[in-house]
PDB file of C-alpha atoms in Angstrom:
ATOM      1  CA  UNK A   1     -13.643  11.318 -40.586  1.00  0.00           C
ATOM      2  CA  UNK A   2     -16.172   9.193 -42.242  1.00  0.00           C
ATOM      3  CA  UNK A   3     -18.280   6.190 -40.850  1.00  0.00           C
ATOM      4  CA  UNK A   4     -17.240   2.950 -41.310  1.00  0.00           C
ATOM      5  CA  UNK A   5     -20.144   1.551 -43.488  1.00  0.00           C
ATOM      6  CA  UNK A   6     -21.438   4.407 -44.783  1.00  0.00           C
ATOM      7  CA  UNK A   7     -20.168   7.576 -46.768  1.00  0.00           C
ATOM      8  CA  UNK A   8     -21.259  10.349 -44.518  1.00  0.00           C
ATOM      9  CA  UNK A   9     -19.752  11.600 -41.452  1.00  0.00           C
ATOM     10  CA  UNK A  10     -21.198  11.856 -38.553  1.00  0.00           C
ATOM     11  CA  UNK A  11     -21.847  15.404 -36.703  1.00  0.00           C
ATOM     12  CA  UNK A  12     -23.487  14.198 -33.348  1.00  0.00           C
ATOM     13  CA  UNK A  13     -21.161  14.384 -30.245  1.00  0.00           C
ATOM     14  CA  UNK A  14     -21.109  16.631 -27.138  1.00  0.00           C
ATOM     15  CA  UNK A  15     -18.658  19.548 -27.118  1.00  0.00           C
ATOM     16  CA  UNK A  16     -16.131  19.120 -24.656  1.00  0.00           C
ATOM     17  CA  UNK A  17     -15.605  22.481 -22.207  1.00  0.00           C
ATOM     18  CA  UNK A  18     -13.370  24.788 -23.281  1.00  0.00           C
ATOM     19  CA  UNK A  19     -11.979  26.185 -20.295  1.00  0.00           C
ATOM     20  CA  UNK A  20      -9.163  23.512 -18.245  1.00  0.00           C
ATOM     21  CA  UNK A  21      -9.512  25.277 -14.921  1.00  0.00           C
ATOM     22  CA  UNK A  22     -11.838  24.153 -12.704  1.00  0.00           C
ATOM     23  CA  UNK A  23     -15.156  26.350 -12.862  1.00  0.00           C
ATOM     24  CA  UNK A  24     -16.403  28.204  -9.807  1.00  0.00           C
ATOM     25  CA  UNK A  25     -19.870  26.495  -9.366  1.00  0.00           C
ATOM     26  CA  UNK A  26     -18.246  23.094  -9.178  1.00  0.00           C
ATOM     27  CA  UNK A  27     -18.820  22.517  -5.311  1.00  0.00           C
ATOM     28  CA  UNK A  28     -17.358  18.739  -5.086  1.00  0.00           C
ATOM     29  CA  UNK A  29     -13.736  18.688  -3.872  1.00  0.00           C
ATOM     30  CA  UNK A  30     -11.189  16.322  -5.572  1.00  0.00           C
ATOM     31  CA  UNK A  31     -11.756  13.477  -3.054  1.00  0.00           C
ATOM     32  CA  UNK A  32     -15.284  13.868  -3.014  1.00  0.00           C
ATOM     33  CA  UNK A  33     -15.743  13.370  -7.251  1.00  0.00           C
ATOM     34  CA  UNK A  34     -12.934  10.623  -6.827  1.00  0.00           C
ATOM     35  CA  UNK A  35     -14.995   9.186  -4.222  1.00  0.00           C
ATOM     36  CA  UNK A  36     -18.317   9.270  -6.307  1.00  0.00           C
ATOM     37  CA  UNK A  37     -16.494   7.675  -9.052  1.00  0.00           C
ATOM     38  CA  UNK A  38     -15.897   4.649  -7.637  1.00  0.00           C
ATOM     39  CA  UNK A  39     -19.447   4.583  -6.090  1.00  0.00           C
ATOM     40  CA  UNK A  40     -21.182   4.653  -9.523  1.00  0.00           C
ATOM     41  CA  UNK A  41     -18.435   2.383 -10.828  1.00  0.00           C
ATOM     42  CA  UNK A  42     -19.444  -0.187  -8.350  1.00  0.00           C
ATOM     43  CA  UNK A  43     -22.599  -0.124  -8.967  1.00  0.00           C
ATOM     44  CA  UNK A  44     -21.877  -1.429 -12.529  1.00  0.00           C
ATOM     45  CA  UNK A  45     -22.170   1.810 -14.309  1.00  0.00           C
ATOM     46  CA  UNK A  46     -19.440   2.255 -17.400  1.00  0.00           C
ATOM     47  CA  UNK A  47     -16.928   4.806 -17.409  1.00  0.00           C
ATOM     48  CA  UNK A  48     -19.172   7.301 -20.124  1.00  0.00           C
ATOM     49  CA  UNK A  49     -22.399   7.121 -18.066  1.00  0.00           C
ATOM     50  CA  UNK A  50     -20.401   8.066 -14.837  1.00  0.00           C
ATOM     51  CA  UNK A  51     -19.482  11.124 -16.459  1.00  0.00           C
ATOM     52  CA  UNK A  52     -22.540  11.888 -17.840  1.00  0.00           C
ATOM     53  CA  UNK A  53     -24.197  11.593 -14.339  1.00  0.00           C
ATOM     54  CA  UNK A  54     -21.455  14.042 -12.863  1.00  0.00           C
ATOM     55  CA  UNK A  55     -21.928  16.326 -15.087  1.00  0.00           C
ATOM     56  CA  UNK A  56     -25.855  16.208 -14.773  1.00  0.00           C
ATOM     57  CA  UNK A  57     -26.450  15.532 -11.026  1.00  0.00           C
ATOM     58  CA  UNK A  58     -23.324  17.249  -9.675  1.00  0.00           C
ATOM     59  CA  UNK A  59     -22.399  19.932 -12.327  1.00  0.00           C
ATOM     60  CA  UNK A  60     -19.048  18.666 -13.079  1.00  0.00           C
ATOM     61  CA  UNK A  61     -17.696  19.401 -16.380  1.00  0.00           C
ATOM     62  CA  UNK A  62     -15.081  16.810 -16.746  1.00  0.00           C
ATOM     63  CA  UNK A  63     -13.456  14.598 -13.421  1.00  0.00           C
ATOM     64  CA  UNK A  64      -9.808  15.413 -15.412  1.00  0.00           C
ATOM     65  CA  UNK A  65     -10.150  18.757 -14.862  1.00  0.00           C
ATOM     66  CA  UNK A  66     -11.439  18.623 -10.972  1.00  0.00           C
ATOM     67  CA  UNK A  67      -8.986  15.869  -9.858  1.00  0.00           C
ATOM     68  CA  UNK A  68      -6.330  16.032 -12.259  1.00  0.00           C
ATOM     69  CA  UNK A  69      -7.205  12.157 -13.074  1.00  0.00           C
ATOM     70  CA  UNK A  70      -9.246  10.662 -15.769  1.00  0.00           C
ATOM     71  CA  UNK A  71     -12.282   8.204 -14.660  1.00  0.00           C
ATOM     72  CA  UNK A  72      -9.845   5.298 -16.278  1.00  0.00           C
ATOM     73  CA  UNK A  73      -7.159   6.824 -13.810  1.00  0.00           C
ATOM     74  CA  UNK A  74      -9.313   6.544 -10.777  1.00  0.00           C
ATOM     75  CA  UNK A  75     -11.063   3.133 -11.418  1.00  0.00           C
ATOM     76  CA  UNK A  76      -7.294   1.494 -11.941  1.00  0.00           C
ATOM     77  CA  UNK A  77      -5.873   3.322  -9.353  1.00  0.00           C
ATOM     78  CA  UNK A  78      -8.814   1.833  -6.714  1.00  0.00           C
ATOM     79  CA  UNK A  79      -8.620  -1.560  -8.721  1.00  0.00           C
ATOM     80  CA  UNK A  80     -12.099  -1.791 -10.583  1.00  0.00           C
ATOM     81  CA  UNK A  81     -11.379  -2.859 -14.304  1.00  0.00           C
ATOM     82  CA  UNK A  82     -13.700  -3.995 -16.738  1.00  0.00           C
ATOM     83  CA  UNK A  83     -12.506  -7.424 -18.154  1.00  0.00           C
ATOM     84  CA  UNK A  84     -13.252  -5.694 -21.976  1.00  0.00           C
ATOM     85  CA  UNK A  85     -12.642  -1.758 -23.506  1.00  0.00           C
ATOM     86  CA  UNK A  86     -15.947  -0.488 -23.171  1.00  0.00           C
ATOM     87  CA  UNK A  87     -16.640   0.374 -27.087  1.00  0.00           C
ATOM     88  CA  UNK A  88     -15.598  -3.332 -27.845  1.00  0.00           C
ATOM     89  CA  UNK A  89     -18.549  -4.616 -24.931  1.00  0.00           C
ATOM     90  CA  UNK A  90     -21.107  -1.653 -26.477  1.00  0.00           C
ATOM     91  CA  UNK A  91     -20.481  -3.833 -30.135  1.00  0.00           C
ATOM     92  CA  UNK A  92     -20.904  -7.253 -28.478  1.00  0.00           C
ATOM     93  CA  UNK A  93     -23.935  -6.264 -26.605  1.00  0.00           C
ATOM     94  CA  UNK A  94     -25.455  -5.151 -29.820  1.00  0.00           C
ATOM     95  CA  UNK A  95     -23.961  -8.040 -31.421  1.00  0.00           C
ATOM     96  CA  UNK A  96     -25.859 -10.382 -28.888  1.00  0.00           C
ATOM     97  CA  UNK A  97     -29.100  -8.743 -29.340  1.00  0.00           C
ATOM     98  CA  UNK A  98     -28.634  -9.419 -32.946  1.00  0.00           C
ATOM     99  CA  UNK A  99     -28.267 -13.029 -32.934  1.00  0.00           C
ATOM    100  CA  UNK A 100     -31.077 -12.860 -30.483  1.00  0.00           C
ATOM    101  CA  UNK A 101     -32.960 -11.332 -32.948  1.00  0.00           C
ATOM    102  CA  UNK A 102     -32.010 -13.383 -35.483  1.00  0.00           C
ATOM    103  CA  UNK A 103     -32.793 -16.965 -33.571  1.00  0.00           C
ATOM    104  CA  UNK A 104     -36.776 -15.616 -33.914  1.00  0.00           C
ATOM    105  CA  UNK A 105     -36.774 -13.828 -37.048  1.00  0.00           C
ATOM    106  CA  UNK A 106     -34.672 -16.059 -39.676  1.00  0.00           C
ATOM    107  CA  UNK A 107     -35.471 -14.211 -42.364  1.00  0.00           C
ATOM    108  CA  UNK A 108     -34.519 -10.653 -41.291  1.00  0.00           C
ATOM    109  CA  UNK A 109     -31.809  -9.878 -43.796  1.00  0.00           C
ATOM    110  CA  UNK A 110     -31.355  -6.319 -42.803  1.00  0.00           C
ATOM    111  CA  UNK A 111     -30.669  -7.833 -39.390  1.00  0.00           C
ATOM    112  CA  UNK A 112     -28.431 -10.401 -40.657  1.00  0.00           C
ATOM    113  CA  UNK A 113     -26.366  -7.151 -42.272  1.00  0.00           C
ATOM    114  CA  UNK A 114     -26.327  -5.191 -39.476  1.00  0.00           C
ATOM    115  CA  UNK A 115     -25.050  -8.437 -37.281  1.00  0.00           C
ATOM    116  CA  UNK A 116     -22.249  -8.171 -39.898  1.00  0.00           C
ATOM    117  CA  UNK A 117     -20.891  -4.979 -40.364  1.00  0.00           C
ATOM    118  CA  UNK A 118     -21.290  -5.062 -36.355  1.00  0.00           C
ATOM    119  CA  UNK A 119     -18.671  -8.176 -36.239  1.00  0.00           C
ATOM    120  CA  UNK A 120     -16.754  -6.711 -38.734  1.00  0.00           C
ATOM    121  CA  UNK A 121     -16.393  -3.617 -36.848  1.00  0.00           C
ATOM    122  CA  UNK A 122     -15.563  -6.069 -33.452  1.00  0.00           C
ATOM    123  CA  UNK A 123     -12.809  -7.985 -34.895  1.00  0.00           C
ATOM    124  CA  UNK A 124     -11.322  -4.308 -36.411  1.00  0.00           C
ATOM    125  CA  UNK A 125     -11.703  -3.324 -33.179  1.00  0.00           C
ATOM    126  CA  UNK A 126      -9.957  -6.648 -31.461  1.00  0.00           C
ATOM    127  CA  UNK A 127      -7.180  -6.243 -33.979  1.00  0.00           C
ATOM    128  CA  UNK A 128      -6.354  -2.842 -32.786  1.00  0.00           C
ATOM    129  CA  UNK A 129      -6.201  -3.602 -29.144  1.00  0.00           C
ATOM    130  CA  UNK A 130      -3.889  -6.619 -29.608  1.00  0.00           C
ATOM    131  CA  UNK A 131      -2.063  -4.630 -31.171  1.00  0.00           C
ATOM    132  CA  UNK A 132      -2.018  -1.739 -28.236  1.00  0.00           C
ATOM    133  CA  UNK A 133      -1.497  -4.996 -26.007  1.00  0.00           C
ATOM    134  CA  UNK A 134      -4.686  -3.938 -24.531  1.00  0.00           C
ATOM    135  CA  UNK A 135      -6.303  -7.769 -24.728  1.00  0.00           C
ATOM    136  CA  UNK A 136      -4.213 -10.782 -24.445  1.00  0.00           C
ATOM    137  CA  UNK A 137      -2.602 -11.818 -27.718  1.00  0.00           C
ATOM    138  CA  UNK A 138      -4.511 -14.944 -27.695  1.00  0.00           C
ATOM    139  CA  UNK A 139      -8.292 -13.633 -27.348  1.00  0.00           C
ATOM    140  CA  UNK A 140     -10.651 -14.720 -29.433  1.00  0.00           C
ATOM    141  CA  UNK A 141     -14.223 -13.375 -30.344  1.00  0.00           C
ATOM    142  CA  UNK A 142     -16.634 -16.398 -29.222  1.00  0.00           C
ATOM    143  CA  UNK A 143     -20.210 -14.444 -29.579  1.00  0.00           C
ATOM    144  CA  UNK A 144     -20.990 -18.192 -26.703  1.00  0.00           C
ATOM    145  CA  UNK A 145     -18.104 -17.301 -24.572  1.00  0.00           C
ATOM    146  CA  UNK A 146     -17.930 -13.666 -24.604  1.00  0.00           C
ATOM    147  CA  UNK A 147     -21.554 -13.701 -23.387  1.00  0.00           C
ATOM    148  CA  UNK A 148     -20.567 -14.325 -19.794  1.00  0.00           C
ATOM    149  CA  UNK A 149     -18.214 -11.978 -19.962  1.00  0.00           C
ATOM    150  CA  UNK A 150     -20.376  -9.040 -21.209  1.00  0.00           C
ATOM    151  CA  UNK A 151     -23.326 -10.165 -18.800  1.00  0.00           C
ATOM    152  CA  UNK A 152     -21.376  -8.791 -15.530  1.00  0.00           C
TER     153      UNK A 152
END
């Protein structure tokens, strides 16, 4: 599939395992990666850098495949949710640091396109969630408001 602003595709991405049993040199028990989950996730890590630090630190190919759950399972099931889907709060963040660059640097204009296309792709993005019933019919992108949301 093709990028969004551009005509090429993109060809970076990790490989997911191939094999859905769980692999011999995988020590951790169910509990215990369950239990490490929640750990990272309270320490304000997001849901893709808690698997990346399983897999590095612990050796654990994917949590679905060790507890049966994904690492969206396990945070709902133990009741820590972010307020936003983390690929819409990745584009705000970078949207924020935009503006920010922006305030200081007026006449950017390679900024001030790149702030665009970034919006662009957050209100595609709001649009589908609505639409998933994901957010609340009624949300609004406010780049003001939303910064107190993002800064948790």
């Amino acid at each position: 599939m093709a990028r969004m602003h551009s005509r090429k595709r993109g060809k970076s991405g990790s490989t997911r395992p191939a094999r859905l049993e769980k692999p011999v040199w995988v020590e951790l028990s169910a509990d215990e990666v369950e239990n490490e989950v929640v750990k990272l996730a309270r320490r304000g890590h997001s849901k893709s850098k808690i698997g990346i630090m399983l897999r590095d630190s612990y050796g654990v190919p994917l949590v679905k495949i060790v507890t049966g759950k994904s690492i969206s399972q396990i945070l709902e099931e133990n009741g820590i949710e972010s307020p936003l889907p983390e690929d819409l709060t990745n584009l705000v963040k970078k949207a924020l640091a935009l503006r920010e660059h922006l305030e200081s640097n007026h006449k950017d204009l390679e900024s001030r396109k790149g702030l665009q296309r970034t919006e662009a792709k957050i209100y595609r993005l709001i649009k589908y969630y609505k639409k998933n019933k994901v957010l609340a019919p009624d949300f609004k992108y406010d780049p003001e408001k939303i910064r107190t949301i993002v800064a948790r």
